Tab-separated table of C-alpha atoms and ligand atoms in Angstrom:
chain	number	residue	atom	x	y	z
Z	1	MET	CA	5.864	5.561	-12.853
Z	2	THR	CA	2.329	5.066	-14.131
Z	3	LEU	CA	1.163	4.209	-10.600
Z	4	THR	CA	2.640	7.457	-9.286
Z	5	ALA	CA	1.178	9.468	-12.143
Z	6	SER	CA	-2.299	8.001	-12.093
Z	7	PRO	CA	-3.802	9.568	-8.944
Z	8	GLY	CA	-2.479	12.948	-10.095
Z	9	GLU	CA	-4.095	12.566	-13.510
Z	10	ARG	CA	-7.354	11.389	-12.016
Z	11	PHE	CA	-7.271	14.317	-9.632
Z	12	ARG	CA	-6.726	16.726	-12.519
Z	13	ASN	CA	-9.621	15.206	-14.452
Z	14	LEU	CA	-11.919	15.477	-11.455
Z	15	THR	CA	-11.007	18.900	-10.108
Z	16	GLY	CA	-9.135	20.640	-12.944
Z	17	ARG	CA	-6.369	21.298	-10.430
Z	18	GLU	CA	-2.813	20.084	-9.977
Z	19	ALA	CA	-2.182	17.898	-6.968
Z	20	ARG	CA	0.743	17.018	-4.799
Z	21	ILE	CA	1.038	13.286	-4.228
Z	22	PHE	CA	1.815	11.818	-0.824
Z	23	SER	CA	2.166	8.161	0.003
Z	24	ALA	CA	2.556	5.767	2.919
Z	25	PRO	CA	3.079	1.983	2.960
Z	26	GLY	CA	1.186	-0.955	4.400
Z	27	ARG	CA	3.275	-3.241	6.577
Z	28	VAL	CA	3.946	-6.860	7.314
Z	29	ASN	CA	5.029	-7.710	10.823
Z	30	LEU	CA	7.844	-10.276	10.834
Z	31	ILE	CA	7.601	-11.055	14.553
Z	32	GLY	CA	6.516	-9.352	17.794
Z	33	GLU	CA	2.725	-9.689	17.721
Z	34	HIS	CA	0.454	-8.115	20.336
Z	35	THR	CA	3.517	-6.836	22.141
Z	36	ASP	CA	3.284	-3.167	21.110
Z	37	TYR	CA	0.555	-2.187	23.589
Z	38	ASN	CA	2.525	-3.983	26.287
Z	39	ASP	CA	5.424	-1.512	25.856
Z	40	GLY	CA	7.331	-4.304	24.090
Z	41	PHE	CA	9.257	-4.945	20.882
Z	42	VAL	CA	8.019	-5.461	17.326
Z	43	LEU	CA	9.768	-6.123	14.010
Z	44	PRO	CA	7.581	-4.918	11.134
Z	45	MET	CA	8.736	-3.935	7.678
Z	46	ALA	CA	7.000	-1.416	5.456
Z	47	LEU	CA	5.620	-3.001	2.294
Z	48	ASP	CA	6.379	-1.975	-1.263
Z	49	ARG	CA	2.592	-1.522	-1.561
Z	50	ARG	CA	1.335	1.943	-0.768
Z	51	THR	CA	-1.590	4.276	-0.350
Z	52	ARG	CA	-1.273	7.402	-2.457
Z	53	VAL	CA	-3.112	10.607	-1.654
Z	54	ALA	CA	-3.404	13.291	-4.321
Z	55	ALA	CA	-4.100	16.551	-2.528
Z	56	ALA	CA	-4.644	20.265	-3.117
Z	57	SER	CA	-5.640	22.822	-0.505
Z	58	ARG	CA	-8.977	24.686	-0.384
Z	59	ASP	CA	-9.576	27.994	1.307
Z	60	ASP	CA	-13.084	27.259	2.631
Z	61	GLY	CA	-12.091	24.858	5.444
Z	62	ILE	CA	-13.806	21.916	3.741
Z	63	ILE	CA	-12.063	18.559	3.426
Z	64	ARG	CA	-13.488	16.635	0.503
Z	65	CYS	CA	-12.217	13.161	-0.220
Z	66	ILE	CA	-12.934	10.396	-2.678
Z	67	SER	CA	-11.313	7.005	-2.950
Z	68	ALA	CA	-10.475	5.016	-6.045
Z	69	ASN	CA	-11.164	1.831	-4.062
Z	70	LEU	CA	-14.105	2.656	-1.821
Z	71	PRO	CA	-17.513	4.213	-2.526
Z	72	GLY	CA	-18.862	7.675	-1.817
Z	73	THR	CA	-17.563	11.179	-1.239
Z	74	ILE	CA	-16.482	12.218	2.237
Z	75	GLU	CA	-17.015	15.841	3.127
Z	76	PHE	CA	-16.609	17.719	6.401
Z	77	SER	CA	-15.504	21.092	7.704
Z	78	ILE	CA	-12.431	21.555	9.874
Z	79	ASP	CA	-14.197	24.518	11.485
Z	80	GLN	CA	-16.977	22.323	12.932
Z	81	PRO	CA	-16.679	19.493	15.461
Z	82	ILE	CA	-15.656	16.370	13.523
Z	83	VAL	CA	-17.702	13.295	14.379
Z	84	ARG	CA	-17.661	9.627	13.380
Z	85	ALA	CA	-19.970	8.501	10.618
Z	86	GLY	CA	-19.253	4.764	10.653
Z	87	ASP	CA	-17.801	4.561	7.101
Z	88	TRP	CA	-14.262	4.504	5.648
Z	89	GLY	CA	-14.254	8.288	5.776
Z	90	ASP	CA	-13.689	7.945	9.531
Z	91	LEU	CA	-10.035	7.297	8.699
Z	92	ILE	CA	-9.871	10.761	7.105
Z	93	ARG	CA	-12.052	12.440	9.744
Z	94	GLY	CA	-10.072	10.723	12.504
Z	95	ILE	CA	-6.638	11.880	11.406
Z	96	ALA	CA	-7.865	15.419	10.678
Z	97	ALA	CA	-9.533	15.612	14.121
Z	98	SER	CA	-6.412	14.231	15.795
Z	99	LEU	CA	-4.091	16.757	14.140
Z	100	LEU	CA	-6.443	19.629	14.952
Z	101	ARG	CA	-6.511	18.443	18.571
Z	102	ASP	CA	-2.703	18.569	18.527
Z	103	GLU	CA	-3.143	22.228	17.528
Z	104	TYR	CA	-1.818	21.984	14.024
Z	105	ARG	CA	-3.418	24.631	11.836
Z	106	LEU	CA	-4.856	22.753	8.886
Z	107	THR	CA	-6.479	24.078	5.722
Z	108	GLY	CA	-9.350	22.613	3.748
Z	109	ALA	CA	-8.342	20.129	1.054
Z	110	ASP	CA	-9.474	18.104	-1.926
Z	111	LEU	CA	-8.145	14.574	-1.573
Z	112	LEU	CA	-8.113	11.522	-3.809
Z	113	VAL	CA	-7.029	8.319	-2.083
Z	114	GLU	CA	-5.813	5.291	-4.012
Z	115	SER	CA	-4.235	2.173	-2.557
Z	116	ASN	CA	-2.763	-1.149	-3.553
Z	117	VAL	CA	-2.476	-2.358	0.042
Z	118	PRO	CA	-4.972	-5.225	0.375
Z	119	ILE	CA	-7.868	-4.164	2.607
Z	120	GLY	CA	-8.842	-6.275	5.626
Z	121	ALA	CA	-5.764	-8.505	5.256
Z	122	GLY	CA	-4.037	-7.423	8.454
Z	123	LEU	CA	-1.493	-5.454	6.405
Z	124	SER	CA	-2.399	-2.072	7.882
Z	125	SER	CA	-4.210	-0.503	4.986
Z	126	SER	CA	-5.916	1.805	7.511
Z	127	ALA	CA	-2.668	3.064	9.000
Z	128	ALA	CA	-1.364	3.727	5.474
Z	129	ILE	CA	-4.405	5.906	4.702
Z	130	GLU	CA	-4.256	7.750	8.026
Z	131	VAL	CA	-0.531	8.445	7.822
Z	132	ALA	CA	-0.526	9.434	4.129
Z	133	THR	CA	-3.549	11.709	4.658
Z	134	GLY	CA	-2.126	13.225	7.834
Z	135	TYR	CA	1.138	13.945	6.043
Z	136	ALA	CA	-0.753	15.488	3.126
Z	137	LEU	CA	-2.814	17.741	5.394
Z	138	LEU	CA	0.265	18.908	7.318
Z	139	CYS	CA	2.269	19.596	4.162
Z	140	LEU	CA	-0.594	21.481	2.487
Z	141	ALA	CA	-0.883	23.662	5.582
Z	142	GLY	CA	2.891	24.242	5.674
Z	143	GLU	CA	3.097	22.677	9.128
Z	144	PRO	CA	6.290	20.871	10.203
Z	145	VAL	CA	6.060	17.094	10.286
Z	146	ASP	CA	7.561	15.023	13.063
Z	147	PRO	CA	6.981	11.425	11.931
Z	148	VAL	CA	6.636	10.047	15.468
Z	149	ASP	CA	4.044	12.705	16.325
Z	150	LEU	CA	2.234	11.916	13.075
Z	151	ALA	CA	2.193	8.209	14.016
Z	152	LEU	CA	0.837	9.034	17.471
Z	153	ALA	CA	-1.892	11.240	15.972
Z	154	ALA	CA	-2.854	8.421	13.588
Z	155	GLN	CA	-2.940	5.928	16.470
Z	156	ARG	CA	-5.271	8.228	18.390
Z	157	ALA	CA	-7.496	8.483	15.315
Z	158	GLU	CA	-7.787	4.700	15.390
Z	159	HIS	CA	-8.651	4.735	19.118
Z	160	GLU	CA	-11.242	7.464	18.828
Z	161	PHE	CA	-12.748	6.952	15.383
Z	162	ALA	CA	-12.439	3.167	14.885
Z	163	GLY	CA	-12.774	2.156	18.532
Z	164	THR	CA	-9.735	-0.153	18.462
Z	165	GLN	CA	-7.274	0.481	21.278
Z	166	CYS	CA	-4.398	-0.431	18.969
Z	167	GLY	CA	-0.714	-0.101	19.741
Z	168	ILE	CA	1.707	2.115	17.805
Z	169	MET	CA	3.322	-0.437	15.459
Z	170	ASP	CA	1.298	0.077	12.271
Z	171	GLN	CA	1.242	3.859	12.234
Z	172	TYR	CA	4.901	4.026	13.313
Z	173	VAL	CA	6.226	1.878	10.491
Z	174	ALA	CA	3.939	3.618	7.970
Z	175	ALA	CA	5.562	6.898	9.024
Z	176	LEU	CA	9.163	5.825	9.624
Z	177	GLY	CA	9.729	2.710	7.493
Z	178	VAL	CA	13.198	2.447	5.944
Z	179	GLU	CA	13.724	1.045	2.438
Z	180	GLY	CA	15.438	-2.362	2.533
Z	181	HIS	CA	15.059	-2.688	6.306
Z	182	ALA	CA	12.709	-3.964	8.981
Z	183	LEU	CA	12.337	-1.792	12.084
Z	184	LEU	CA	12.966	-3.119	15.561
Z	185	ILE	CA	10.686	-0.726	17.434
Z	186	ASP	CA	10.874	-0.253	21.164
Z	187	CYS	CA	7.232	0.599	21.785
Z	188	ARG	CA	8.047	2.187	25.147
Z	189	SER	CA	10.774	4.633	24.121
Z	190	LEU	CA	9.388	4.946	20.578
Z	191	GLU	CA	12.893	4.544	19.196
Z	192	TYR	CA	13.807	2.132	16.445
Z	193	ARG	CA	16.752	0.316	14.992
Z	194	ALA	CA	16.696	-0.325	11.244
Z	195	VAL	CA	17.572	-3.988	10.670
Z	196	PRO	CA	18.856	-4.714	7.139
Z	197	MET	CA	16.729	-7.253	5.273
Z	198	ASP	CA	19.719	-8.951	3.660
Z	199	LEU	CA	18.045	-12.294	3.396
Z	200	ASP	CA	20.824	-14.087	1.589
Z	201	GLY	CA	18.776	-15.816	-1.068
Z	202	ALA	CA	15.436	-15.823	0.763
Z	203	ARG	CA	12.214	-13.857	0.272
Z	204	ILE	CA	9.315	-12.640	2.359
Z	205	VAL	CA	6.057	-14.030	0.944
Z	206	VAL	CA	2.660	-12.865	2.176
Z	207	CYS	CA	-0.334	-15.201	1.910
Z	208	ASN	CA	-3.718	-13.571	2.397
Z	209	SER	CA	-6.237	-16.101	3.743
Z	210	MET	CA	-8.997	-13.890	2.259
Z	211	VAL	CA	-10.807	-14.269	5.569
Z	212	ARG	CA	-11.418	-10.698	6.506
Z	213	HIS	CA	-9.682	-9.542	9.591
Z	214	GLU	CA	-11.890	-7.451	11.867
Z	215	LEU	CA	-10.585	-6.130	15.149
Z	216	SER	CA	-13.581	-4.054	16.014
Z	217	ASP	CA	-15.704	-6.789	17.543
Z	218	GLY	CA	-14.018	-6.320	20.880
Z	219	GLU	CA	-11.597	-9.277	20.930
Z	220	TYR	CA	-8.602	-6.993	20.417
Z	221	ASN	CA	-9.590	-4.616	23.209
Z	222	LEU	CA	-10.343	-7.625	25.403
Z	223	ARG	CA	-6.789	-8.973	24.918
Z	224	ARG	CA	-5.426	-5.598	25.897
Z	225	ALA	CA	-7.531	-5.546	29.058
Z	226	GLN	CA	-6.406	-9.096	29.937
Z	227	CYS	CA	-2.762	-8.018	29.675
Z	228	GLU	CA	-3.471	-5.059	31.965
Z	229	GLU	CA	-5.097	-7.390	34.452
Z	230	GLY	CA	-1.979	-9.585	34.313
Z	231	VAL	CA	0.212	-6.577	35.118
Z	232	ARG	CA	-2.056	-5.591	38.040
Z	233	ARG	CA	-1.913	-9.069	39.530
Z	234	LEU	CA	1.795	-9.665	38.901
Z	235	SER	CA	2.712	-6.322	40.440
Z	236	ALA	CA	1.694	-7.766	43.827
Z	237	HIS	CA	4.896	-9.836	43.519
Z	238	LEU	CA	6.873	-7.553	41.230
Z	239	PRO	CA	6.085	-3.990	42.347
Z	240	ALA	CA	8.463	-2.353	39.856
Z	241	ILE	CA	6.649	-3.549	36.713
Z	242	ILE	CA	4.635	-1.094	34.640
Z	243	ALA	CA	3.831	-3.334	31.681
Z	244	LEU	CA	4.355	-6.964	30.621
Z	245	ARG	CA	7.523	-5.742	28.902
Z	246	ASP	CA	9.074	-5.490	32.360
Z	247	VAL	CA	8.432	-9.115	33.347
Z	248	GLU	CA	11.463	-11.400	32.970
Z	249	ILE	CA	10.755	-14.996	31.951
Z	250	GLU	CA	12.416	-16.261	35.184
Z	251	ASP	CA	10.111	-14.078	37.315
Z	252	PHE	CA	7.131	-15.204	35.319
Z	253	ASP	CA	8.096	-18.818	35.983
Z	254	LEU	CA	8.014	-17.983	39.692
Z	255	TYR	CA	4.821	-15.944	39.885
Z	256	GLY	CA	2.792	-16.820	36.794
Z	257	ALA	CA	1.037	-19.675	38.588
Z	258	SER	CA	-0.748	-17.120	40.805
Z	259	LEU	CA	-2.703	-15.861	37.783
Z	260	PRO	CA	-6.114	-17.114	36.627
Z	261	PRO	CA	-5.506	-19.662	33.803
Z	262	LEU	CA	-6.701	-17.438	30.955
Z	263	ILE	CA	-4.647	-14.435	32.095
Z	264	LEU	CA	-1.658	-16.741	32.530
Z	265	LYS	CA	-1.902	-17.832	28.889
Z	266	ARG	CA	-2.257	-14.258	27.607
Z	267	CYS	CA	0.736	-13.068	29.625
Z	268	ASN	CA	2.778	-16.095	28.624
Z	269	HIS	CA	2.342	-15.191	24.972
Z	270	VAL	CA	3.392	-11.573	25.410
Z	271	ILE	CA	6.384	-12.269	27.657
Z	272	THR	CA	7.766	-15.053	25.452
Z	273	GLU	CA	6.994	-13.111	22.248
Z	274	ASN	CA	9.093	-10.170	23.437
Z	275	ALA	CA	11.997	-12.537	24.047
Z	276	ARG	CA	11.457	-14.200	20.643
Z	277	THR	CA	11.502	-10.840	18.907
Z	278	LEU	CA	14.880	-9.854	20.338
Z	279	GLU	CA	16.223	-13.303	19.582
Z	280	ALA	CA	14.918	-13.054	16.020
Z	281	VAL	CA	16.697	-9.731	15.461
Z	282	ALA	CA	19.945	-11.258	16.688
Z	283	ALA	CA	19.418	-14.222	14.353
Z	284	LEU	CA	18.667	-11.959	11.374
Z	285	SER	CA	21.723	-9.843	12.097
Z	286	ARG	CA	24.002	-12.892	11.921
Z	287	GLY	CA	22.191	-14.258	8.855
Z	288	ASP	CA	20.762	-17.234	10.748
Z	289	LEU	CA	17.508	-17.742	8.861
Z	290	VAL	CA	16.959	-21.214	10.310
Z	291	THR	CA	16.673	-19.783	13.829
Z	292	PHE	CA	14.582	-16.873	12.562
Z	293	GLY	CA	12.173	-19.325	10.930
Z	294	ARG	CA	11.939	-21.477	14.037
Z	295	LEU	CA	10.994	-18.375	16.033
Z	296	MET	CA	8.281	-17.540	13.470
Z	297	TYR	CA	6.694	-20.969	13.964
Z	298	ALA	CA	6.946	-20.605	17.741
Z	299	SER	CA	5.308	-17.177	17.539
Z	300	HIS	CA	2.431	-18.624	15.546
Z	301	ALA	CA	1.890	-21.477	17.998
Z	302	SER	CA	1.836	-19.016	20.883
Z	303	LEU	CA	-0.668	-16.725	19.109
Z	304	ARG	CA	-2.824	-19.756	18.307
Z	305	ASP	CA	-2.731	-21.550	21.653
Z	306	ASP	CA	-2.053	-18.915	24.321
Z	307	TYR	CA	-3.274	-15.650	22.841
Z	308	GLU	CA	-6.060	-17.268	20.785
Z	309	VAL	CA	-6.106	-14.708	17.984
Z	310	SER	CA	-5.534	-17.067	15.052
Z	311	CYS	CA	-8.283	-18.813	13.073
Z	312	PRO	CA	-8.488	-22.169	11.248
Z	313	GLU	CA	-7.580	-20.647	7.877
Z	314	LEU	CA	-4.397	-18.997	9.206
Z	315	ASP	CA	-3.439	-22.197	11.003
Z	316	LEU	CA	-3.977	-24.103	7.781
Z	317	LEU	CA	-1.772	-21.708	5.783
Z	318	VAL	CA	1.021	-22.149	8.338
Z	319	GLU	CA	0.564	-25.906	8.381
Z	320	ILE	CA	0.740	-26.115	4.581
Z	321	ALA	CA	3.786	-23.812	4.506
Z	322	SER	CA	5.611	-25.918	7.055
Z	323	ALA	CA	5.359	-28.932	4.731
Z	324	CYS	CA	6.704	-27.057	1.659
Z	325	ASP	CA	10.334	-27.244	0.555
Z	326	GLY	CA	12.525	-24.224	1.209
Z	327	VAL	CA	10.341	-22.636	3.920
Z	328	TYR	CA	12.269	-21.424	6.977
Z	329	GLY	CA	9.227	-20.241	8.895
Z	330	ALA	CA	5.645	-19.017	8.723
Z	331	ARG	CA	3.242	-17.253	11.051
Z	332	MET	CA	0.118	-15.161	11.095
Z	333	THR	CA	0.890	-11.452	10.896
Z	334	GLY	CA	-0.999	-8.502	12.341
Z	335	GLY	CA	-3.909	-8.497	14.759
Z	336	GLY	CA	-5.283	-11.904	13.725
Z	337	PHE	CA	-8.841	-13.300	13.477
Z	338	GLY	CA	-8.254	-13.614	9.724
Z	339	GLY	CA	-5.881	-11.702	7.477
Z	340	ALA	CA	-2.527	-12.952	6.253
Z	341	THR	CA	0.520	-15.059	7.047
Z	342	VAL	CA	4.134	-14.074	6.533
Z	343	ASN	CA	6.520	-16.713	5.197
Z	344	LEU	CA	10.288	-16.781	4.910
Z	345	VAL	CA	11.126	-18.840	1.847
Z	346	ARG	CA	14.330	-19.636	-0.064
Z	347	SER	CA	14.279	-17.620	-3.311
Z	348	GLU	CA	14.507	-20.574	-5.668
Z	349	ALA	CA	11.667	-22.337	-3.833
Z	350	VAL	CA	9.239	-19.377	-4.072
Z	351	PRO	CA	7.403	-20.322	-7.321
Z	352	ALA	CA	6.792	-23.916	-6.156
Z	353	PHE	CA	5.812	-22.662	-2.692
Z	354	ILE	CA	3.217	-20.254	-4.109
Z	355	ASP	CA	1.870	-22.945	-6.382
Z	356	SER	CA	1.619	-25.567	-3.613
Z	357	ILE	CA	0.090	-23.316	-0.993
Z	358	THR	CA	-2.457	-21.939	-3.467
Z	359	ARG	CA	-3.564	-25.411	-4.538
Z	360	ALA	CA	-3.591	-26.971	-1.066
Z	361	TYR	CA	-5.408	-24.056	0.575
Z	362	ARG	CA	-7.990	-23.976	-2.241
Z	363	ALA	CA	-8.494	-27.730	-1.987
Z	364	ARG	CA	-9.160	-27.547	1.759
Z	365	THR	CA	-11.199	-24.316	1.944
Z	366	GLY	CA	-12.526	-23.572	-1.550
Z	367	ILE	CA	-10.838	-20.165	-1.245
Z	368	THR	CA	-8.041	-18.939	-3.521
Z	369	PRO	CA	-5.479	-17.132	-1.379
Z	370	GLU	CA	-3.756	-13.973	-2.575
Z	371	THR	CA	0.016	-14.416	-2.448
Z	372	PHE	CA	2.818	-11.984	-3.132
Z	373	VAL	CA	6.535	-11.552	-2.585
Z	374	CYS	CA	7.400	-8.273	-0.914
Z	375	ARG	CA	10.411	-6.071	-0.412
Z	376	ALA	CA	10.881	-3.611	2.429
Z	377	GLY	CA	9.614	-0.216	1.293
Z	378	GLY	CA	10.115	3.233	2.796
Z	379	GLY	CA	7.869	5.277	5.083
Z	380	VAL	CA	5.607	8.223	4.312
Z	381	ARG	CA	6.869	10.596	1.625
Z	382	ILE	CA	6.044	13.185	-0.997
Z	383	GLU	CA	6.046	11.665	-4.472
Z	384	ASN	CA	6.254	14.803	-6.596
H	1	GLA	C1	-2.975	-4.554	15.040
H	1	GLA	C2	-2.714	-3.290	15.835
H	1	GLA	C3	-1.235	-3.183	16.235
H	1	GLA	C4	-0.740	-4.460	16.885
H	1	GLA	C5	-1.152	-5.684	16.072
H	1	GLA	C6	-0.827	-6.968	16.768
H	1	GLA	O1	-2.302	-4.482	13.811
H	1	GLA	O2	-3.063	-2.146	15.098
H	1	GLA	O3	-1.041	-2.071	17.079
H	1	GLA	O4	-1.208	-4.555	18.211
H	1	GLA	O5	-2.533	-5.689	15.762
H	1	GLA	O6	0.539	-7.113	16.917
């Protein structure tokens, strides 16, 4: 209640105006990593941690934005070409530019952004800002909102204003997340199935390594290009394939050996991760947390060894988790190169787990990890 009220009150103090409050969640991906841009499957859940945007329209075409968490005031006109400036305001500029390109008629706006999604932890704080802001701008302008189109506009903002050729997972779940559920997203058809998170006495625990995750240094885009190269080469044997999503494990066993070793490893991760994701959904649906946990560990090993997007701190968190009582599974979550792990832990074991992992990780790295239990939240919405 206070959280919901606070951006509105701040906004009133700053501008003397009443605001509408919009919000969108961060996400934790349970399994299905680096599969989205291969037309594959992912299983994220929206977090119960959100970005809130207090917003009121202006009639001069200016968008003015401040953040409770980040410095400076962002200001630009929707009547002028919108260009990158290299600061956090690019998230706001990017989504506004994307929506204008999609021919939505926006108005100017005063915006106050406030978030409790950890930044740089691989929990999609950027997607939460883009989607919440995009929703705010559309609602202020009285434009209809199609959540899939909003997600696609936010993804394009990321491509064009952040330079990361990301897939659709983060923006999609920020827009369409369903309370109490994870989403099995088919990243080709852009349809989803809501999978109930009835964990039967278990909890999802996030452990932030506090090593900042940065995708912009080119490794992410490089992985994407390596997957595309794999598709090009494999299509000599399998002419019908369009993306790695289309490659069956049996066919890969036959033709994978024709690939250069590095491309082989990258493709192996994606093809097996797609299969793991579908298997994990089946396991979750029958309440088989042991199998789900085993698939989480296998996903981590594949991301570490074949896709090479983990880092020593994430590996350490998974290693420590695997030795704790009551842990079904653990893996890095999100793009990698730092960020957080996701852990499936029996409810009664959670306090001891958090205590052990905090101590052991601190002892080995000198860093205190941030840990929290999360529930599946809902997607973008109006709060008032
Ligand atoms: C980042 C991207 C997503 C997805 C993940 C890896 O979060 O934004 O599109 O590719 O990495 O699964």
